[in-house]
PDB file of C-alpha atoms and ligand atoms in Angstrom:
ATOM      1  CA  UNK X   1       0.000   0.000   0.000  1.00  0.00           C
ATOM      2  CA  UNK X   2       0.987   3.594  -0.570  1.00  0.00           C
ATOM      3  CA  UNK X   3       1.393   6.115   2.205  1.00  0.00           C
ATOM      4  CA  UNK X   4      -1.683   8.064   0.999  1.00  0.00           C
ATOM      5  CA  UNK X   5      -3.719   4.859   1.325  1.00  0.00           C
ATOM      6  CA  UNK X   6      -2.639   4.425   4.916  1.00  0.00           C
ATOM      7  CA  UNK X   7      -3.366   8.075   5.691  1.00  0.00           C
ATOM      8  CA  UNK X   8      -6.791   7.854   4.041  1.00  0.00           C
ATOM      9  CA  UNK X   9      -7.672   4.639   5.838  1.00  0.00           C
ATOM     10  CA  UNK X  10      -6.677   6.207   9.154  1.00  0.00           C
ATOM     11  CA  UNK X  11      -8.754   9.308   8.372  1.00  0.00           C
ATOM     12  CA  UNK X  12     -11.829   7.338   7.349  1.00  0.00           C
ATOM     13  CA  UNK X  13     -11.626   5.074  10.392  1.00  0.00           C
ATOM     14  CA  UNK X  14     -11.887   8.132  12.630  1.00  0.00           C
ATOM     15  CA  UNK X  15     -15.019   9.514  10.963  1.00  0.00           C
ATOM     16  CA  UNK X  16     -18.508   9.051  12.344  1.00  0.00           C
ATOM     17  CA  UNK X  17     -21.173   8.263   9.717  1.00  0.00           C
ATOM     18  CA  UNK X  18     -23.663  11.120   9.159  1.00  0.00           C
ATOM     19  CA  UNK X  19     -21.614  13.472  11.354  1.00  0.00           C
ATOM     20  CA  UNK X  20     -18.864  14.708   9.094  1.00  0.00           C
ATOM     21  CA  UNK X  21     -18.917  16.635   5.825  1.00  0.00           C
ATOM     22  CA  UNK X  22     -16.100  15.753   3.440  1.00  0.00           C
ATOM     23  CA  UNK X  23     -14.941  17.821   0.497  1.00  0.00           C
ATOM     24  CA  UNK X  24     -12.963  15.560  -1.793  1.00  0.00           C
ATOM     25  CA  UNK X  25     -10.987  16.850  -4.772  1.00  0.00           C
ATOM     26  CA  UNK X  26      -9.392  14.662  -7.418  1.00  0.00           C
ATOM     27  CA  UNK X  27     -10.808  11.197  -6.967  1.00  0.00           C
ATOM     28  CA  UNK X  28     -11.361   8.588  -9.615  1.00  0.00           C
ATOM     29  CA  UNK X  29     -15.007   7.557  -9.888  1.00  0.00           C
ATOM     30  CA  UNK X  30     -15.678   4.087 -11.262  1.00  0.00           C
ATOM     31  CA  UNK X  31     -18.572   1.744 -11.495  1.00  0.00           C
ATOM     32  CA  UNK X  32     -17.870  -1.176  -9.188  1.00  0.00           C
ATOM     33  CA  UNK X  33     -19.610  -4.327 -10.424  1.00  0.00           C
ATOM     34  CA  UNK X  34     -18.949  -6.122  -7.129  1.00  0.00           C
ATOM     35  CA  UNK X  35     -20.716  -3.454  -5.037  1.00  0.00           C
ATOM     36  CA  UNK X  36     -23.133  -2.674  -7.873  1.00  0.00           C
ATOM     37  CA  UNK X  37     -22.658   1.076  -7.481  1.00  0.00           C
ATOM     38  CA  UNK X  38     -20.317   3.985  -8.014  1.00  0.00           C
ATOM     39  CA  UNK X  39     -17.155   4.024  -5.919  1.00  0.00           C
ATOM     40  CA  UNK X  40     -14.476   6.643  -5.441  1.00  0.00           C
ATOM     41  CA  UNK X  41     -10.791   5.745  -5.425  1.00  0.00           C
ATOM     42  CA  UNK X  42      -8.208   8.073  -3.916  1.00  0.00           C
ATOM     43  CA  UNK X  43      -4.738   8.590  -5.316  1.00  0.00           C
ATOM     44  CA  UNK X  44      -1.716  10.729  -4.514  1.00  0.00           C
ATOM     45  CA  UNK X  45      -3.408  13.846  -5.946  1.00  0.00           C
ATOM     46  CA  UNK X  46      -6.570  13.475  -3.879  1.00  0.00           C
ATOM     47  CA  UNK X  47      -7.225  16.138  -1.274  1.00  0.00           C
ATOM     48  CA  UNK X  48      -9.773  15.430   1.463  1.00  0.00           C
ATOM     49  CA  UNK X  49     -10.987  18.340   3.569  1.00  0.00           C
ATOM     50  CA  UNK X  50     -12.925  17.431   6.708  1.00  0.00           C
ATOM     51  CA  UNK X  51     -15.786  19.822   7.521  1.00  0.00           C
ATOM     52  CA  UNK X  52     -14.779  22.524   5.019  1.00  0.00           C
ATOM     53  CA  UNK X  53     -15.827  26.086   5.780  1.00  0.00           C
ATOM     54  CA  UNK X  54     -18.142  26.542   2.778  1.00  0.00           C
ATOM     55  CA  UNK X  55     -21.807  27.389   2.352  1.00  0.00           C
ATOM     56  CA  UNK X  56     -22.577  23.984   0.819  1.00  0.00           C
ATOM     57  CA  UNK X  57     -20.881  22.183   3.695  1.00  0.00           C
ATOM     58  CA  UNK X  58     -22.798  24.133   6.313  1.00  0.00           C
ATOM     59  CA  UNK X  59     -26.102  23.551   4.464  1.00  0.00           C
ATOM     60  CA  UNK X  60     -25.369  19.844   4.309  1.00  0.00           C
ATOM     61  CA  UNK X  61     -24.342  19.771   7.958  1.00  0.00           C
ATOM     62  CA  UNK X  62     -27.519  21.559   9.077  1.00  0.00           C
ATOM     63  CA  UNK X  63     -29.700  19.350   6.931  1.00  0.00           C
ATOM     64  CA  UNK X  64     -28.189  16.162   8.343  1.00  0.00           C
ATOM     65  CA  UNK X  65     -28.388  17.552  11.885  1.00  0.00           C
ATOM     66  CA  UNK X  66     -32.078  18.358  11.493  1.00  0.00           C
ATOM     67  CA  UNK X  67     -32.699  14.958   9.941  1.00  0.00           C
ATOM     68  CA  UNK X  68     -30.851  13.261  12.819  1.00  0.00           C
ATOM     69  CA  UNK X  69     -32.852  15.129  15.449  1.00  0.00           C
ATOM     70  CA  UNK X  70     -36.205  14.280  13.917  1.00  0.00           C
ATOM     71  CA  UNK X  71     -35.187  10.792  12.818  1.00  0.00           C
ATOM     72  CA  UNK X  72     -36.827  11.246   9.406  1.00  0.00           C
ATOM     73  CA  UNK X  73     -34.027   9.571   7.496  1.00  0.00           C
ATOM     74  CA  UNK X  74     -34.110   6.488   9.719  1.00  0.00           C
ATOM     75  CA  UNK X  75     -37.552   5.414   8.676  1.00  0.00           C
ATOM     76  CA  UNK X  76     -37.359   3.365   5.544  1.00  0.00           C
ATOM     77  CA  UNK X  77     -39.691   0.427   6.017  1.00  0.00           C
ATOM     78  CA  UNK X  78     -37.699  -2.654   6.885  1.00  0.00           C
ATOM     79  CA  UNK X  79     -39.135  -6.094   7.608  1.00  0.00           C
ATOM     80  CA  UNK X  80     -37.428  -6.212  11.033  1.00  0.00           C
ATOM     81  CA  UNK X  81     -39.317  -3.049  12.023  1.00  0.00           C
ATOM     82  CA  UNK X  82     -42.587  -4.971  12.126  1.00  0.00           C
ATOM     83  CA  UNK X  83     -43.970  -4.909  15.671  1.00  0.00           C
ATOM     84  CA  UNK X  84     -44.777  -8.647  15.651  1.00  0.00           C
ATOM     85  CA  UNK X  85     -41.079  -9.489  15.758  1.00  0.00           C
ATOM     86  CA  UNK X  86     -40.396  -7.102  18.674  1.00  0.00           C
ATOM     87  CA  UNK X  87     -40.816  -8.901  21.989  1.00  0.00           C
ATOM     88  CA  UNK X  88     -38.267  -7.485  24.474  1.00  0.00           C
ATOM     89  CA  UNK X  89     -40.126  -5.554  27.175  1.00  0.00           C
ATOM     90  CA  UNK X  90     -38.443  -2.583  28.863  1.00  0.00           C
ATOM     91  CA  UNK X  91     -39.236   0.172  31.312  1.00  0.00           C
ATOM     92  CA  UNK X  92     -38.491   3.729  30.147  1.00  0.00           C
ATOM     93  CA  UNK X  93     -35.371   3.835  32.293  1.00  0.00           C
ATOM     94  CA  UNK X  94     -34.140   0.485  30.950  1.00  0.00           C
ATOM     95  CA  UNK X  95     -34.579   1.785  27.378  1.00  0.00           C
ATOM     96  CA  UNK X  96     -32.548   4.895  28.148  1.00  0.00           C
ATOM     97  CA  UNK X  97     -29.865   2.927  29.952  1.00  0.00           C
ATOM     98  CA  UNK X  98     -29.507   0.408  27.131  1.00  0.00           C
ATOM     99  CA  UNK X  99     -29.237   3.225  24.565  1.00  0.00           C
ATOM    100  CA  UNK X 100     -26.352   4.687  26.548  1.00  0.00           C
ATOM    101  CA  UNK X 101     -24.637   1.343  27.162  1.00  0.00           C
ATOM    102  CA  UNK X 102     -25.015  -0.111  23.661  1.00  0.00           C
ATOM    103  CA  UNK X 103     -24.397   2.592  21.048  1.00  0.00           C
ATOM    104  CA  UNK X 104     -26.584   1.109  18.320  1.00  0.00           C
ATOM    105  CA  UNK X 105     -30.266   1.147  17.470  1.00  0.00           C
ATOM    106  CA  UNK X 106     -32.556  -1.474  18.962  1.00  0.00           C
ATOM    107  CA  UNK X 107     -36.245  -2.314  19.270  1.00  0.00           C
ATOM    108  CA  UNK X 108     -38.450  -2.849  22.266  1.00  0.00           C
ATOM    109  CA  UNK X 109     -41.924  -2.876  23.781  1.00  0.00           C
ATOM    110  CA  UNK X 110     -42.887  -0.583  26.644  1.00  0.00           C
ATOM    111  CA  UNK X 111     -46.081  -0.413  28.646  1.00  0.00           C
ATOM    112  CA  UNK X 112     -46.213   3.280  29.398  1.00  0.00           C
ATOM    113  CA  UNK X 113     -48.450   6.305  29.625  1.00  0.00           C
ATOM    114  CA  UNK X 114     -48.566   8.883  26.884  1.00  0.00           C
ATOM    115  CA  UNK X 115     -47.778  11.924  29.002  1.00  0.00           C
ATOM    116  CA  UNK X 116     -47.699  14.480  26.196  1.00  0.00           C
ATOM    117  CA  UNK X 117     -50.011  14.125  23.229  1.00  0.00           C
ATOM    118  CA  UNK X 118     -50.799  17.453  21.585  1.00  0.00           C
ATOM    119  CA  UNK X 119     -53.104  16.318  18.773  1.00  0.00           C
ATOM    120  CA  UNK X 120     -55.358  19.229  19.720  1.00  0.00           C
ATOM    121  CA  UNK X 121     -52.655  21.873  19.091  1.00  0.00           C
ATOM    122  CA  UNK X 122     -52.289  23.666  15.752  1.00  0.00           C
ATOM    123  CA  UNK X 123     -52.594  21.318  12.777  1.00  0.00           C
ATOM    124  CA  UNK X 124     -49.159  22.434  11.521  1.00  0.00           C
ATOM    125  CA  UNK X 125     -47.611  20.716  14.551  1.00  0.00           C
ATOM    126  CA  UNK X 126     -49.439  17.456  13.928  1.00  0.00           C
ATOM    127  CA  UNK X 127     -49.522  17.181  10.138  1.00  0.00           C
ATOM    128  CA  UNK X 128     -46.459  18.033   8.080  1.00  0.00           C
ATOM    129  CA  UNK X 129     -45.526  17.889   4.424  1.00  0.00           C
ATOM    130  CA  UNK X 130     -42.093  16.582   3.462  1.00  0.00           C
ATOM    131  CA  UNK X 131     -40.274  16.259   0.174  1.00  0.00           C
ATOM    132  CA  UNK X 132     -40.276  12.550  -0.683  1.00  0.00           C
ATOM    133  CA  UNK X 133     -36.735  12.744  -2.078  1.00  0.00           C
ATOM    134  CA  UNK X 134     -34.905  14.323   0.873  1.00  0.00           C
ATOM    135  CA  UNK X 135     -37.550  14.400   3.675  1.00  0.00           C
ATOM    136  CA  UNK X 136     -37.082  18.142   4.134  1.00  0.00           C
ATOM    137  CA  UNK X 137     -40.169  19.901   5.503  1.00  0.00           C
ATOM    138  CA  UNK X 138     -41.846  21.948   2.766  1.00  0.00           C
ATOM    139  CA  UNK X 139     -45.186  23.584   2.154  1.00  0.00           C
ATOM    140  CA  UNK X 140     -47.136  21.710  -0.492  1.00  0.00           C
ATOM    141  CA  UNK X 141     -47.987  24.823  -2.526  1.00  0.00           C
ATOM    142  CA  UNK X 142     -44.337  25.145  -3.587  1.00  0.00           C
ATOM    143  CA  UNK X 143     -43.155  24.384  -7.114  1.00  0.00           C
ATOM    144  CA  UNK X 144     -39.962  22.669  -6.000  1.00  0.00           C
ATOM    145  CA  UNK X 145     -38.131  21.580  -2.842  1.00  0.00           C
ATOM    146  CA  UNK X 146     -36.490  24.376  -0.821  1.00  0.00           C
ATOM    147  CA  UNK X 147     -33.593  22.211   0.337  1.00  0.00           C
ATOM    148  CA  UNK X 148     -30.553  23.324  -1.708  1.00  0.00           C
ATOM    149  CA  UNK X 149     -29.156  19.811  -1.370  1.00  0.00           C
ATOM    150  CA  UNK X 150     -32.247  17.923  -2.496  1.00  0.00           C
ATOM    151  CA  UNK X 151     -31.455  15.332  -5.164  1.00  0.00           C
ATOM    152  CA  UNK X 152     -34.731  16.303  -6.870  1.00  0.00           C
ATOM    153  CA  UNK X 153     -34.071  20.055  -6.873  1.00  0.00           C
ATOM    154  CA  UNK X 154     -35.124  21.746 -10.085  1.00  0.00           C
ATOM    155  CA  UNK X 155     -37.691  19.055 -10.782  1.00  0.00           C
ATOM    156  CA  UNK X 156     -41.321  19.405  -9.744  1.00  0.00           C
ATOM    157  CA  UNK X 157     -42.006  18.980  -6.047  1.00  0.00           C
ATOM    158  CA  UNK X 158     -42.868  15.464  -5.008  1.00  0.00           C
ATOM    159  CA  UNK X 159     -44.183  15.724  -1.464  1.00  0.00           C
ATOM    160  CA  UNK X 160     -46.065  13.586   1.025  1.00  0.00           C
ATOM    161  CA  UNK X 161     -48.310  14.892   3.800  1.00  0.00           C
ATOM    162  CA  UNK X 162     -48.740  12.865   6.939  1.00  0.00           C
ATOM    163  CA  UNK X 163     -48.961  12.772  10.714  1.00  0.00           C
ATOM    164  CA  UNK X 164     -45.670  13.969  12.125  1.00  0.00           C
ATOM    165  CA  UNK X 165     -45.717  14.807  15.831  1.00  0.00           C
ATOM    166  CA  UNK X 166     -43.739  14.313  19.014  1.00  0.00           C
ATOM    167  CA  UNK X 167     -45.118  12.568  22.060  1.00  0.00           C
ATOM    168  CA  UNK X 168     -43.698  11.862  25.538  1.00  0.00           C
ATOM    169  CA  UNK X 169     -43.838   8.373  27.020  1.00  0.00           C
ATOM    170  CA  UNK X 170     -43.747   7.937  30.806  1.00  0.00           C
ATOM    171  CA  UNK X 171     -43.830   5.164  33.344  1.00  0.00           C
ATOM    172  CA  UNK X 172     -42.851   4.919  37.008  1.00  0.00           C
ATOM    173  CA  UNK X 173     -39.146   4.941  36.042  1.00  0.00           C
ATOM    174  CA  UNK X 174     -39.063   8.088  33.916  1.00  0.00           C
ATOM    175  CA  UNK X 175     -40.037   9.850  30.698  1.00  0.00           C
ATOM    176  CA  UNK X 176     -38.799   9.436  27.156  1.00  0.00           C
ATOM    177  CA  UNK X 177     -39.385  12.829  25.560  1.00  0.00           C
ATOM    178  CA  UNK X 178     -40.064  13.738  21.955  1.00  0.00           C
ATOM    179  CA  UNK X 179     -40.756  10.330  20.444  1.00  0.00           C
ATOM    180  CA  UNK X 180     -41.726  10.551  16.783  1.00  0.00           C
ATOM    181  CA  UNK X 181     -45.197   9.435  15.859  1.00  0.00           C
ATOM    182  CA  UNK X 182     -45.749   9.486  12.110  1.00  0.00           C
ATOM    183  CA  UNK X 183     -47.827   8.084   9.313  1.00  0.00           C
ATOM    184  CA  UNK X 184     -48.767   5.320   8.758  1.00  0.00           C
ATOM    185  CA  UNK X 185     -48.397   4.278  12.426  1.00  0.00           C
ATOM    186  CA  UNK X 186     -50.381   7.318  13.615  1.00  0.00           C
ATOM    187  CA  UNK X 187     -53.310   6.635  11.250  1.00  0.00           C
ATOM    188  CA  UNK X 188     -53.595   3.114  12.561  1.00  0.00           C
ATOM    189  CA  UNK X 189     -53.347   4.186  16.200  1.00  0.00           C
ATOM    190  CA  UNK X 190     -55.815   7.085  15.884  1.00  0.00           C
ATOM    191  CA  UNK X 191     -58.025   5.176  13.476  1.00  0.00           C
ATOM    192  CA  UNK X 192     -58.339   8.182  11.203  1.00  0.00           C
ATOM    193  CA  UNK X 193     -56.746   9.416   7.991  1.00  0.00           C
ATOM    194  CA  UNK X 194     -54.900  12.722   7.594  1.00  0.00           C
ATOM    195  CA  UNK X 195     -57.850  14.016   5.600  1.00  0.00           C
ATOM    196  CA  UNK X 196     -60.345  13.024   8.281  1.00  0.00           C
ATOM    197  CA  UNK X 197     -58.133  14.581  10.939  1.00  0.00           C
ATOM    198  CA  UNK X 198     -57.811  17.934   9.172  1.00  0.00           C
ATOM    199  CA  UNK X 199     -61.590  18.210   8.869  1.00  0.00           C
ATOM    200  CA  UNK X 200     -62.212  17.451  12.566  1.00  0.00           C
ATOM    201  CA  UNK X 201     -63.572  20.073  14.936  1.00  0.00           C
ATOM    202  CA  UNK X 202     -61.539  21.168  17.973  1.00  0.00           C
ATOM    203  CA  UNK X 203     -63.814  19.109  20.218  1.00  0.00           C
ATOM    204  CA  UNK X 204     -63.279  15.993  18.142  1.00  0.00           C
ATOM    205  CA  UNK X 205     -59.496  16.487  18.354  1.00  0.00           C
ATOM    206  CA  UNK X 206     -59.726  16.908  22.110  1.00  0.00           C
ATOM    207  CA  UNK X 207     -61.685  13.650  22.331  1.00  0.00           C
ATOM    208  CA  UNK X 208     -58.993  11.948  20.287  1.00  0.00           C
ATOM    209  CA  UNK X 209     -56.351  13.324  22.634  1.00  0.00           C
ATOM    210  CA  UNK X 210     -58.119  12.018  25.753  1.00  0.00           C
ATOM    211  CA  UNK X 211     -58.563   8.598  24.231  1.00  0.00           C
ATOM    212  CA  UNK X 212     -54.793   8.154  24.735  1.00  0.00           C
ATOM    213  CA  UNK X 213     -53.443  10.841  27.052  1.00  0.00           C
ATOM    214  CA  UNK X 214     -52.504   9.365  30.445  1.00  0.00           C
ATOM    215  CA  UNK X 215     -53.743   5.952  29.378  1.00  0.00           C
ATOM    216  CA  UNK X 216     -51.453   2.977  29.647  1.00  0.00           C
ATOM    217  CA  UNK X 217     -50.456   1.839  26.178  1.00  0.00           C
ATOM    218  CA  UNK X 218     -48.476  -0.975  24.689  1.00  0.00           C
ATOM    219  CA  UNK X 219     -45.931   0.788  22.525  1.00  0.00           C
ATOM    220  CA  UNK X 220     -43.428  -0.654  20.082  1.00  0.00           C
ATOM    221  CA  UNK X 221     -40.394   1.589  19.726  1.00  0.00           C
ATOM    222  CA  UNK X 222     -37.219   1.862  17.728  1.00  0.00           C
ATOM    223  CA  UNK X 223     -34.527   3.482  19.867  1.00  0.00           C
ATOM    224  CA  UNK X 224     -31.502   5.435  18.656  1.00  0.00           C
ATOM    225  CA  UNK X 225     -28.657   6.212  21.052  1.00  0.00           C
ATOM    226  CA  UNK X 226     -27.393   9.800  21.412  1.00  0.00           C
ATOM    227  CA  UNK X 227     -24.859  10.961  18.842  1.00  0.00           C
ATOM    228  CA  UNK X 228     -22.829  14.076  18.127  1.00  0.00           C
ATOM    229  CA  UNK X 229     -25.745  15.238  15.981  1.00  0.00           C
ATOM    230  CA  UNK X 230     -28.441  14.377  18.468  1.00  0.00           C
ATOM    231  CA  UNK X 231     -28.417  14.961  22.181  1.00  0.00           C
ATOM    232  CA  UNK X 232     -30.403  12.436  24.122  1.00  0.00           C
ATOM    233  CA  UNK X 233     -32.052   9.176  23.246  1.00  0.00           C
ATOM    234  CA  UNK X 234     -34.421   9.242  20.267  1.00  0.00           C
ATOM    235  CA  UNK X 235     -37.482   7.042  20.027  1.00  0.00           C
ATOM    236  CA  UNK X 236     -39.627   6.324  17.000  1.00  0.00           C
ATOM    237  CA  UNK X 237     -43.026   4.743  17.604  1.00  0.00           C
ATOM    238  CA  UNK X 238     -43.711   1.725  15.378  1.00  0.00           C
ATOM    239  CA  UNK X 239     -47.008   0.706  16.929  1.00  0.00           C
ATOM    240  CA  UNK X 240     -49.245   1.857  19.749  1.00  0.00           C
ATOM    241  CA  UNK X 241     -52.500   0.601  21.222  1.00  0.00           C
ATOM    242  CA  UNK X 242     -54.265   0.828  24.566  1.00  0.00           C
ATOM    243  CA  UNK X 243     -52.772  -1.851  26.790  1.00  0.00           C
ATOM    244  CA  UNK X 244     -54.775  -4.898  27.747  1.00  0.00           C
ATOM    245  CA  UNK X 245     -55.211  -4.614  31.562  1.00  0.00           C
ATOM    246  CA  UNK X 246     -54.709  -8.376  31.944  1.00  0.00           C
ATOM    247  CA  UNK X 247     -51.384  -8.183  30.142  1.00  0.00           C
ATOM    248  CA  UNK X 248     -50.217  -5.295  32.362  1.00  0.00           C
ATOM    249  CA  UNK X 249     -51.199  -7.175  35.529  1.00  0.00           C
ATOM    250  CA  UNK X 250     -49.301 -10.214  34.352  1.00  0.00           C
ATOM    251  CA  UNK X 251     -46.205  -8.124  33.700  1.00  0.00           C
ATOM    252  CA  UNK X 252     -46.325  -6.481  37.104  1.00  0.00           C
ATOM    253  CA  UNK X 253     -46.416  -9.897  38.792  1.00  0.00           C
ATOM    254  CA  UNK X 254     -43.519 -11.328  36.785  1.00  0.00           C
TER     255      UNK X 254
HETATM  256 ZN1   ZN F   1     -36.214  17.676  -1.291  1.00  0.00          ZN
END
């Protein structure tokens, strides 16, 4: 190996995925049949700048930071995300502790109360529209995505509107704040579509809120540990229903 290879390998090993912006000049781009995608090869002329002080780099950094905090990029449907396969039961404190001890995402079930559930606040805090290409929040009357880094920029806007709110989950051990509750999980839980929700009266939304607020629920979550981009543990709700009292009693005894 060449010295630049060793230097590059050392550099890359020290980078955290989704936390560093790289500006790379002079690389060879080839199609790699083994990986079935484009790959970049460095050589002696390649210059790699970590977190360059440019407008593009700061836009990219802010975009990834926002995406990390909301968890929007972590949500591609994967078969292992199906609640049926999630069986490990935790308390809120156990979830938080595991996220700190094991720095990788995991799944779990908690029987907890929904201690913050603002479905009766302004609709803009419950329903959001995002560009389908980059998940950036946009307003659906726009002609194109407002994210400068969107891969679909310049093309017509392709956007999806859905439930997109934050809820707090509490039990006797603590509270997990700001868990993401989004479509299609929210539709199933609330038993109403986005369209039905937007045409509800304030009273109907308040009823919907009290159907779940402070009720014990069985909640399937996907948990992300804290990272440089995200302070605190992040939870994404994959399924939520009112808990069966018999099931809760059984758990408390065992
Ligand atoms: Zn976009």
